[in-house]
Amino acid sequence: MLDATVRLNGAVDDGLAMPRLGFGVWQVPPDVVKESVSTALSVGYRSIDTAAVYGNESGTGEAIRDSGVPREEIFLTTKLWNNRHGDLAPGAFERSLDRLGVDYLDLYLIHWPCPAADDYVATWEQLLELQRGDQVRAVGVSNFTIEHLQRLIAETGMVPAVNQVELHPWFPQAELRAFHAEHGIATEAWSPLGQGQGLLDDPNLVSTAERLGRTPAQVVLRWHLEIGNVVIPKSVTASRIAENFAVFDFELDDTARSTIAGMDRKERIGPDPAGFNLDSPAAEPA
Ligand code: NAD
């Protein structure tokens, strides 16, 4: 039996449980996001992942408010954009709460370390300070490498509750997952389906899914859950939103596991965090 939630450690209120299957809204346009999040909540998702830079926090918050699902039953994550590091973080946090129309977040993440600016430790200290208040239950990071995590822990003594990173069968991140396990950091996989096309068309994956009577997306999501990840697949198509949620009632077998192990390309789809220092002026509305 797979656990539906993970207990967060580190910089977190005691006993905070995070759903292991959530719904991501990157690239979901502001005028579509309300419908997508509403569909996800009606299907049963109870964790929503957005970010200031996605430009869709307002519609996400509206869907949550109109859903009829009590706020305390929803695990809500947003992220601090790269141009709001350091002492700009508390203001950016407040503006995210305003746009979402909520009075607290479950999880707030530093979106990227942006190592060239060398301010991710100072930014982490700002998030720790926020977590000591009553407006955010857990704080963590995204796109941090082992080196970045080691530095946070060494310089502040505080371990992020979560590291949200690119992770899918093409890029399974075994070394980083082992580091997370050693330090009690929850591994959250972004682009868990490898962004869909291509990865989900892999012929071996397709035949494995047919044999198991499932879809390729379901097999990949089940793989994530079985290796201990939190996942946040995205779709704007109602049938896929439902399909991606129906992954708790079957198991992979050894053949399926070795098929997925054989897909490792050791290659990212997205940017390498060690060299990613984007500062987009349009990223976070003032
Ligand atoms: P994903 O791996 O979830 O793939 C989404 C795409 O896969 C969809 O657009 C659709 O084309 C396809 N798809 C979805 N369900 C399908 C199904 N059942 N069958 C066939 N195709 C299907 O990619 P993503 O959106 O990049 O990642 C998920 C979430 O992770 C994002 O929405 C966002 O919340 C988060 N994310 C975070 C970061 C970060 O830097 N922290 C970066 C990227 C994404």
GROMACS .gro file of C-alpha atoms and ligand atoms in nm:
model
  330
    1MET     CA    1   0.000   0.000   0.000
    2LEU     CA    2   0.133   0.342  -0.094
    3ASP     CA    3   0.097   0.635   0.142
    4ALA     CA    4  -0.114   0.913  -0.007
    5THR     CA    5   0.076   1.174   0.194
    6VAL     CA    6   0.430   1.240   0.310
    7ARG     CA    7   0.510   1.383   0.653
    8LEU     CA    8   0.733   1.682   0.604
    9ASN     CA    9   1.046   1.737   0.816
   10GLY     CA   10   1.286   2.025   0.841
   11ALA     CA   11   1.152   2.380   0.831
   12VAL     CA   12   0.792   2.291   0.895
   13ASP     CA   13   0.510   2.302   1.150
   14ASP     CA   14   0.489   1.976   1.340
   15GLY     CA   15   0.307   1.695   1.167
   16LEU     CA   16   0.238   1.861   0.834
   17ALA     CA   17   0.120   1.604   0.579
   18MET     CA   18   0.164   1.681   0.210
   19PRO     CA   19  -0.035   1.490  -0.055
   20ARG     CA   20   0.204   1.291  -0.275
   21LEU     CA   21  -0.005   1.351  -0.585
   22GLY     CA   22  -0.080   1.713  -0.661
   23PHE     CA   23  -0.172   1.933  -0.956
   24GLY     CA   24   0.073   2.171  -1.126
   25VAL     CA   25  -0.029   2.481  -1.320
   26TRP     CA   26   0.285   2.601  -1.501
   27GLN     CA   27   0.192   2.739  -1.845
   28VAL     CA   28  -0.178   2.727  -1.768
   29PRO     CA   29  -0.302   3.067  -1.891
   30PRO     CA   30  -0.471   3.293  -1.635
   31ASP     CA   31  -0.809   3.263  -1.810
   32VAL     CA   32  -0.793   2.882  -1.810
   33VAL     CA   33  -0.645   2.814  -1.470
   34LYS     CA   34  -0.968   2.854  -1.275
   35GLU     CA   35  -1.138   2.580  -1.475
   36SER     CA   36  -0.836   2.347  -1.458
   37VAL     CA   37  -0.792   2.383  -1.083
   38SER     CA   38  -1.169   2.344  -1.031
   39THR     CA   39  -1.161   2.022  -1.232
   40ALA     CA   40  -0.862   1.895  -1.034
   41LEU     CA   41  -1.032   1.969  -0.701
   42SER     CA   42  -1.352   1.800  -0.813
   43VAL     CA   43  -1.160   1.489  -0.923
   44GLY     CA   44  -1.003   1.470  -0.576
   45TYR     CA   45  -0.664   1.647  -0.595
   46ARG     CA   46  -0.592   1.827  -0.268
   47SER     CA   47  -0.254   1.980  -0.351
   48ILE     CA   48  -0.200   2.264  -0.597
   49ASP     CA   49   0.140   2.392  -0.714
   50THR     CA   50   0.168   2.742  -0.859
   51ALA     CA   51   0.432   3.017  -0.858
   52ALA     CA   52   0.444   3.397  -0.875
   53VAL     CA   53   0.610   3.373  -1.216
   54TYR     CA   54   0.329   3.159  -1.362
   55GLY     CA   55   0.103   3.467  -1.355
   56ASN     CA   56  -0.196   3.256  -1.253
   57GLU     CA   57  -0.210   3.281  -0.874
   58SER     CA   58  -0.534   3.486  -0.883
   59GLY     CA   59  -0.731   3.230  -1.087
   60THR     CA   60  -0.585   2.949  -0.879
   61GLY     CA   61  -0.706   3.117  -0.559
   62GLU     CA   62  -1.048   3.184  -0.712
   63ALA     CA   63  -1.090   2.817  -0.800
   64ILE     CA   64  -0.995   2.717  -0.446
   65ARG     CA   65  -1.242   2.964  -0.292
   66ASP     CA   66  -1.528   2.861  -0.524
   67SER     CA   67  -1.464   2.487  -0.492
   68GLY     CA   68  -1.652   2.435  -0.169
   69VAL     CA   69  -1.350   2.239  -0.043
   70PRO     CA   70  -1.245   2.381   0.296
   71ARG     CA   71  -0.915   2.572   0.273
   72GLU     CA   72  -0.759   2.351   0.542
   73GLU     CA   73  -0.814   2.043   0.325
   74ILE     CA   74  -0.605   2.191   0.043
   75PHE     CA   75  -0.225   2.195   0.040
   76LEU     CA   76  -0.126   2.511  -0.145
   77THR     CA   77   0.226   2.581  -0.273
   78THR     CA   78   0.366   2.889  -0.442
   79LYS     CA   79   0.719   3.007  -0.516
   80LEU     CA   80   0.936   3.314  -0.482
   81TRP     CA   81   1.067   3.437  -0.817
   82ASN     CA   82   1.433   3.502  -0.890
   83ASN     CA   83   1.407   3.881  -0.891
   84ARG     CA   84   1.271   3.887  -0.535
   85HIS     CA   85   1.557   3.719  -0.349
   86GLY     CA   86   1.700   3.844  -0.019
   87ASP     CA   87   1.510   4.112   0.168
   88LEU     CA   88   1.256   4.150  -0.116
   89ALA     CA   89   1.118   3.806  -0.023
   90PRO     CA   90   0.870   3.905   0.254
   91GLY     CA   91   0.699   4.162   0.028
   92ALA     CA   92   0.678   3.914  -0.258
   93PHE     CA   93   0.532   3.657  -0.018
   94GLU     CA   94   0.260   3.901   0.092
   95ARG     CA   95   0.173   3.982  -0.269
   96SER     CA   96   0.141   3.611  -0.350
   97LEU     CA   97  -0.098   3.569  -0.055
   98ASP     CA   98  -0.298   3.869  -0.182
   99ARG     CA   99  -0.320   3.736  -0.537
  100LEU     CA  100  -0.418   3.391  -0.412
  101GLY     CA  101  -0.667   3.548  -0.172
  102VAL     CA  102  -0.562   3.323   0.115
  103ASP     CA  103  -0.431   3.403   0.461
  104TYR     CA  104  -0.170   3.130   0.470
  105LEU     CA  105   0.031   2.900   0.245
  106ASP     CA  106   0.113   2.538   0.314
  107LEU     CA  107   0.448   2.555   0.137
  108TYR     CA  108   0.661   2.841   0.006
  109LEU     CA  109   0.962   2.762  -0.212
  110ILE     CA  110   1.264   2.952  -0.343
  111HIS     CA  111   1.202   2.889  -0.714
  112TRP     CA  112   1.568   2.877  -0.829
  113PRO     CA  113   1.895   2.924  -0.640
  114CYS     CA  114   2.043   3.157  -0.907
  115PRO     CA  115   2.396   3.092  -0.779
  116ALA     CA  116   2.557   3.381  -0.971
  117ALA     CA  117   2.381   3.629  -0.741
  118ASP     CA  118   2.506   3.435  -0.439
  119ASP     CA  119   2.204   3.528  -0.230
  120TYR     CA  120   2.020   3.200  -0.187
  121VAL     CA  121   2.140   3.154   0.174
  122ALA     CA  122   2.016   3.504   0.265
  123THR     CA  123   1.690   3.425   0.085
  124TRP     CA  124   1.656   3.099   0.278
  125GLU     CA  125   1.699   3.294   0.602
  126GLN     CA  126   1.410   3.519   0.494
  127LEU     CA  127   1.190   3.215   0.432
  128LEU     CA  128   1.283   3.070   0.771
  129GLU     CA  129   1.178   3.398   0.930
  130LEU     CA  130   0.844   3.381   0.743
  131GLN     CA  131   0.795   3.024   0.864
  132ARG     CA  132   0.831   3.142   1.225
  133GLY     CA  133   0.517   3.355   1.169
  134ASP     CA  134   0.171   3.212   1.114
  135GLN     CA  135   0.129   3.260   0.739
  136VAL     CA  136   0.325   2.964   0.603
  137ARG     CA  137   0.339   2.611   0.739
  138ALA     CA  138   0.651   2.481   0.563
  139VAL     CA  139   0.932   2.630   0.360
  140GLY     CA  140   1.155   2.467   0.105
  141VAL     CA  141   1.344   2.510  -0.218
  142SER     CA  142   1.326   2.420  -0.585
  143ASN     CA  143   1.601   2.341  -0.832
  144PHE     CA  144   1.867   2.316  -0.562
  145THR     CA  145   2.162   2.085  -0.626
  146ILE     CA  146   2.337   1.884  -0.353
  147GLU     CA  147   2.599   2.158  -0.330
  148HIS     CA  148   2.333   2.428  -0.277
  149LEU     CA  149   2.155   2.217  -0.014
  150GLN     CA  150   2.478   2.143   0.169
  151ARG     CA  151   2.548   2.512   0.192
  152LEU     CA  152   2.201   2.598   0.326
  153ILE     CA  153   2.229   2.331   0.592
  154ALA     CA  154   2.586   2.421   0.688
  155GLU     CA  155   2.520   2.795   0.712
  156THR     CA  156   2.175   2.797   0.875
  157GLY     CA  157   2.140   2.454   1.039
  158MET     CA  158   1.792   2.434   0.886
  159VAL     CA  159   1.693   2.171   0.633
  160PRO     CA  160   1.435   2.255   0.362
  161ALA     CA  161   1.115   2.052   0.396
  162VAL     CA  162   1.102   1.995   0.020
  163ASN     CA  163   1.324   2.025  -0.287
  164GLN     CA  164   1.115   2.045  -0.605
  165VAL     CA  165   1.332   1.939  -0.900
  166GLU     CA  166   1.312   1.817  -1.256
  167LEU     CA  167   1.268   1.441  -1.230
  168HIS     CA  168   1.119   1.184  -1.471
  169PRO     CA  169   1.229   0.855  -1.631
  170TRP     CA  170   1.470   1.038  -1.865
  171PHE     CA  171   1.632   1.210  -1.567
  172PRO     CA  172   1.571   1.010  -1.249
  173GLN     CA  173   1.813   1.200  -1.021
  174ALA     CA  174   1.924   0.898  -0.813
  175GLU     CA  175   2.208   1.080  -0.638
  176LEU     CA  176   1.996   1.379  -0.538
  177ARG     CA  177   1.715   1.151  -0.415
  178ALA     CA  178   1.962   0.964  -0.196
  179PHE     CA  179   2.086   1.294  -0.048
  180HIS     CA  180   1.725   1.399   0.021
  181ALA     CA  181   1.651   1.066   0.192
  182GLU     CA  182   1.961   1.101   0.409
  183HIS     CA  183   1.852   1.448   0.525
  184GLY     CA  184   1.473   1.397   0.547
  185ILE     CA  185   1.397   1.628   0.253
  186ALA     CA  186   1.087   1.536   0.050
  187THR     CA  187   1.163   1.495  -0.321
  188GLU     CA  188   0.901   1.667  -0.536
  189ALA     CA  189   0.922   1.592  -0.908
  190TRP     CA  190   0.852   1.866  -1.158
  191SER     CA  191   0.773   1.776  -1.519
  192PRO     CA  192   0.701   1.428  -1.380
  193LEU     CA  193   0.573   1.319  -1.723
  194GLY     CA  194   0.872   1.472  -1.900
  195GLN     CA  195   0.624   1.732  -2.035
  196GLY     CA  196   0.421   1.463  -2.212
  197GLN     CA  197   0.507   1.413  -2.576
  198GLY     CA  198   0.820   1.216  -2.647
  199LEU     CA  199   0.865   1.053  -2.311
  200LEU     CA  200   0.509   0.915  -2.303
  201ASP     CA  201   0.553   0.786  -2.662
  202ASP     CA  202   0.848   0.564  -2.573
  203PRO     CA  203   0.753   0.229  -2.740
  204ASN     CA  204   0.868   0.016  -2.446
  205LEU     CA  205   0.670   0.232  -2.204
  206VAL     CA  206   0.365   0.218  -2.433
  207SER     CA  207   0.376  -0.163  -2.451
  208THR     CA  208   0.431  -0.191  -2.075
  209ALA     CA  209   0.127   0.031  -2.016
  210GLU     CA  210  -0.082  -0.180  -2.256
  211ARG     CA  211   0.022  -0.497  -2.076
  212LEU     CA  212  -0.077  -0.348  -1.738
  213GLY     CA  213  -0.405  -0.212  -1.875
  214ARG     CA  214  -0.301   0.145  -1.790
  215THR     CA  215  -0.186   0.452  -1.981
  216PRO     CA  216   0.182   0.552  -2.015
  217ALA     CA  217   0.116   0.858  -1.794
  218GLN     CA  218  -0.032   0.640  -1.521
  219VAL     CA  219   0.265   0.401  -1.534
  220VAL     CA  220   0.513   0.689  -1.502
  221LEU     CA  221   0.320   0.853  -1.216
  222ARG     CA  222   0.296   0.518  -1.037
  223TRP     CA  223   0.674   0.479  -1.077
  224HIS     CA  224   0.728   0.817  -0.908
  225LEU     CA  225   0.506   0.723  -0.616
  226GLU     CA  226   0.672   0.383  -0.576
  227ILE     CA  227   1.022   0.536  -0.555
  228GLY     CA  228   0.902   0.785  -0.293
  229ASN     CA  229   0.847   1.107  -0.489
  230VAL     CA  230   0.581   1.371  -0.457
  231VAL     CA  231   0.440   1.446  -0.808
  232ILE     CA  232   0.252   1.739  -0.958
  233PRO     CA  233   0.147   1.648  -1.314
  234LYS     CA  234  -0.017   1.923  -1.518
  235SER     CA  235  -0.296   1.903  -1.775
  236VAL     CA  236  -0.574   2.131  -1.893
  237THR     CA  237  -0.776   1.837  -2.032
  238ALA     CA  238  -1.040   1.710  -1.790
  239SER     CA  239  -1.003   1.344  -1.891
  240ARG     CA  240  -0.625   1.357  -1.840
  241ILE     CA  241  -0.659   1.538  -1.509
  242ALA     CA  242  -0.875   1.245  -1.393
  243GLU     CA  243  -0.649   0.983  -1.555
  244ASN     CA  244  -0.343   1.121  -1.379
  245PHE     CA  245  -0.518   1.095  -1.043
  246ALA     CA  246  -0.613   0.725  -1.086
  247VAL     CA  247  -0.279   0.572  -0.990
  248PHE     CA  248  -0.336   0.431  -0.643
  249ASP     CA  249  -0.513   0.110  -0.746
  250PHE     CA  250  -0.241  -0.084  -0.932
  251GLU     CA  251   0.127  -0.173  -0.897
  252LEU     CA  252   0.425  -0.195  -1.126
  253ASP     CA  253   0.593  -0.530  -1.173
  254ASP     CA  254   0.966  -0.598  -1.215
  255THR     CA  255   0.942  -0.582  -1.595
  256ALA     CA  256   0.775  -0.241  -1.579
  257ARG     CA  257   1.040  -0.118  -1.334
  258SER     CA  258   1.324  -0.231  -1.559
  259THR     CA  259   1.157  -0.074  -1.864
  260ILE     CA  260   1.153   0.260  -1.685
  261ALA     CA  261   1.508   0.213  -1.555
  262GLY     CA  262   1.612   0.162  -1.919
  263MET     CA  263   1.477   0.505  -2.017
  264ASP     CA  264   1.741   0.700  -1.818
  265ARG     CA  265   1.915   0.943  -2.056
  266LYS     CA  266   2.091   1.142  -1.782
  267GLU     CA  267   1.966   1.451  -1.960
  268ARG     CA  268   1.750   1.737  -1.844
  269ILE     CA  269   1.467   1.893  -2.042
  270GLY     CA  270   1.488   2.218  -1.847
  271PRO     CA  271   1.782   2.437  -1.746
  272ASP     CA  272   2.070   2.325  -1.526
  273PRO     CA  273   2.026   2.511  -1.194
  274ALA     CA  274   2.402   2.554  -1.160
  275GLY     CA  275   2.398   2.796  -1.455
  276PHE     CA  276   2.044   2.934  -1.445
  277ASN     CA  277   2.030   3.292  -1.325
  278LEU     CA  278   1.734   3.432  -1.509
  279ASP     CA  279   1.598   3.758  -1.381
  280SER     CA  280   1.282   3.840  -1.568
  281PRO     CA  281   1.146   4.188  -1.497
  282ALA     CA  282   0.796   4.081  -1.605
  283ALA     CA  283   0.802   3.786  -1.375
  284GLU     CA  284   0.630   3.908  -1.064
  285PRO     CA  285   0.361   4.170  -1.084
  286ALA     CA  286   0.444   4.467  -0.864
  287NAD     P1  287   0.438   1.745  -1.693
  287NAD     O1  288   0.549   1.647  -1.693
  287NAD     O2  289   0.337   1.741  -1.583
  287NAD     O3  290   0.369   1.732  -1.834
  287NAD     C1  291   0.256   1.810  -1.867
  287NAD     C2  292   0.218   1.785  -2.012
  287NAD     O4  293   0.206   1.645  -2.034
  287NAD     C3  294   0.081   1.843  -2.043
  287NAD     O5  295   0.094   1.976  -2.087
  287NAD     C4  296   0.031   1.751  -2.152
  287NAD     O6  297   0.083   1.792  -2.276
  287NAD     C5  298   0.093   1.619  -2.115
  287NAD     N1  299   0.004   1.530  -2.037
  287NAD     C6  300  -0.042   1.547  -1.911
  287NAD     N2  301  -0.116   1.441  -1.873
  287NAD     C7  302  -0.118   1.356  -1.978
  287NAD     C8  303  -0.178   1.230  -1.998
  287NAD     N3  304  -0.249   1.169  -1.905
  287NAD     N4  305  -0.157   1.170  -2.120
  287NAD     C9  306  -0.083   1.229  -2.215
  287NAD     N5  307  -0.023   1.348  -2.201
  287NAD    C10  308  -0.040   1.412  -2.082
  287NAD     O7  309   0.505   1.889  -1.708
  287NAD     P2  310   0.510   2.028  -1.635
  287NAD     O8  311   0.383   2.101  -1.644
  287NAD     O9  312   0.634   2.089  -1.688
  287NAD    O10  313   0.537   1.993  -1.481
  287NAD    C11  314   0.434   1.975  -1.387
  287NAD    C12  315   0.433   2.086  -1.285
  287NAD    O11  316   0.559   2.097  -1.222
  287NAD    C13  317   0.412   2.225  -1.345
  287NAD    O12  318   0.280   2.248  -1.385
  287NAD    C14  319   0.460   2.311  -1.231
  287NAD    O13  320   0.361   2.319  -1.130
  287NAD    C15  321   0.581   2.232  -1.184
  287NAD     N6  322   0.708   2.281  -1.242
  287NAD    C16  323   0.797   2.341  -1.160
  287NAD    C17  324   0.917   2.387  -1.211
  287NAD    C18  325   1.014   2.451  -1.118
  287NAD    O14  326   1.111   2.513  -1.165
  287NAD     N7  327   0.996   2.440  -0.988
  287NAD    C19  328   0.948   2.376  -1.346
  287NAD    C20  329   0.854   2.314  -1.430
  287NAD    C21  330   0.735   2.266  -1.376
   0.00000   0.00000   0.00000
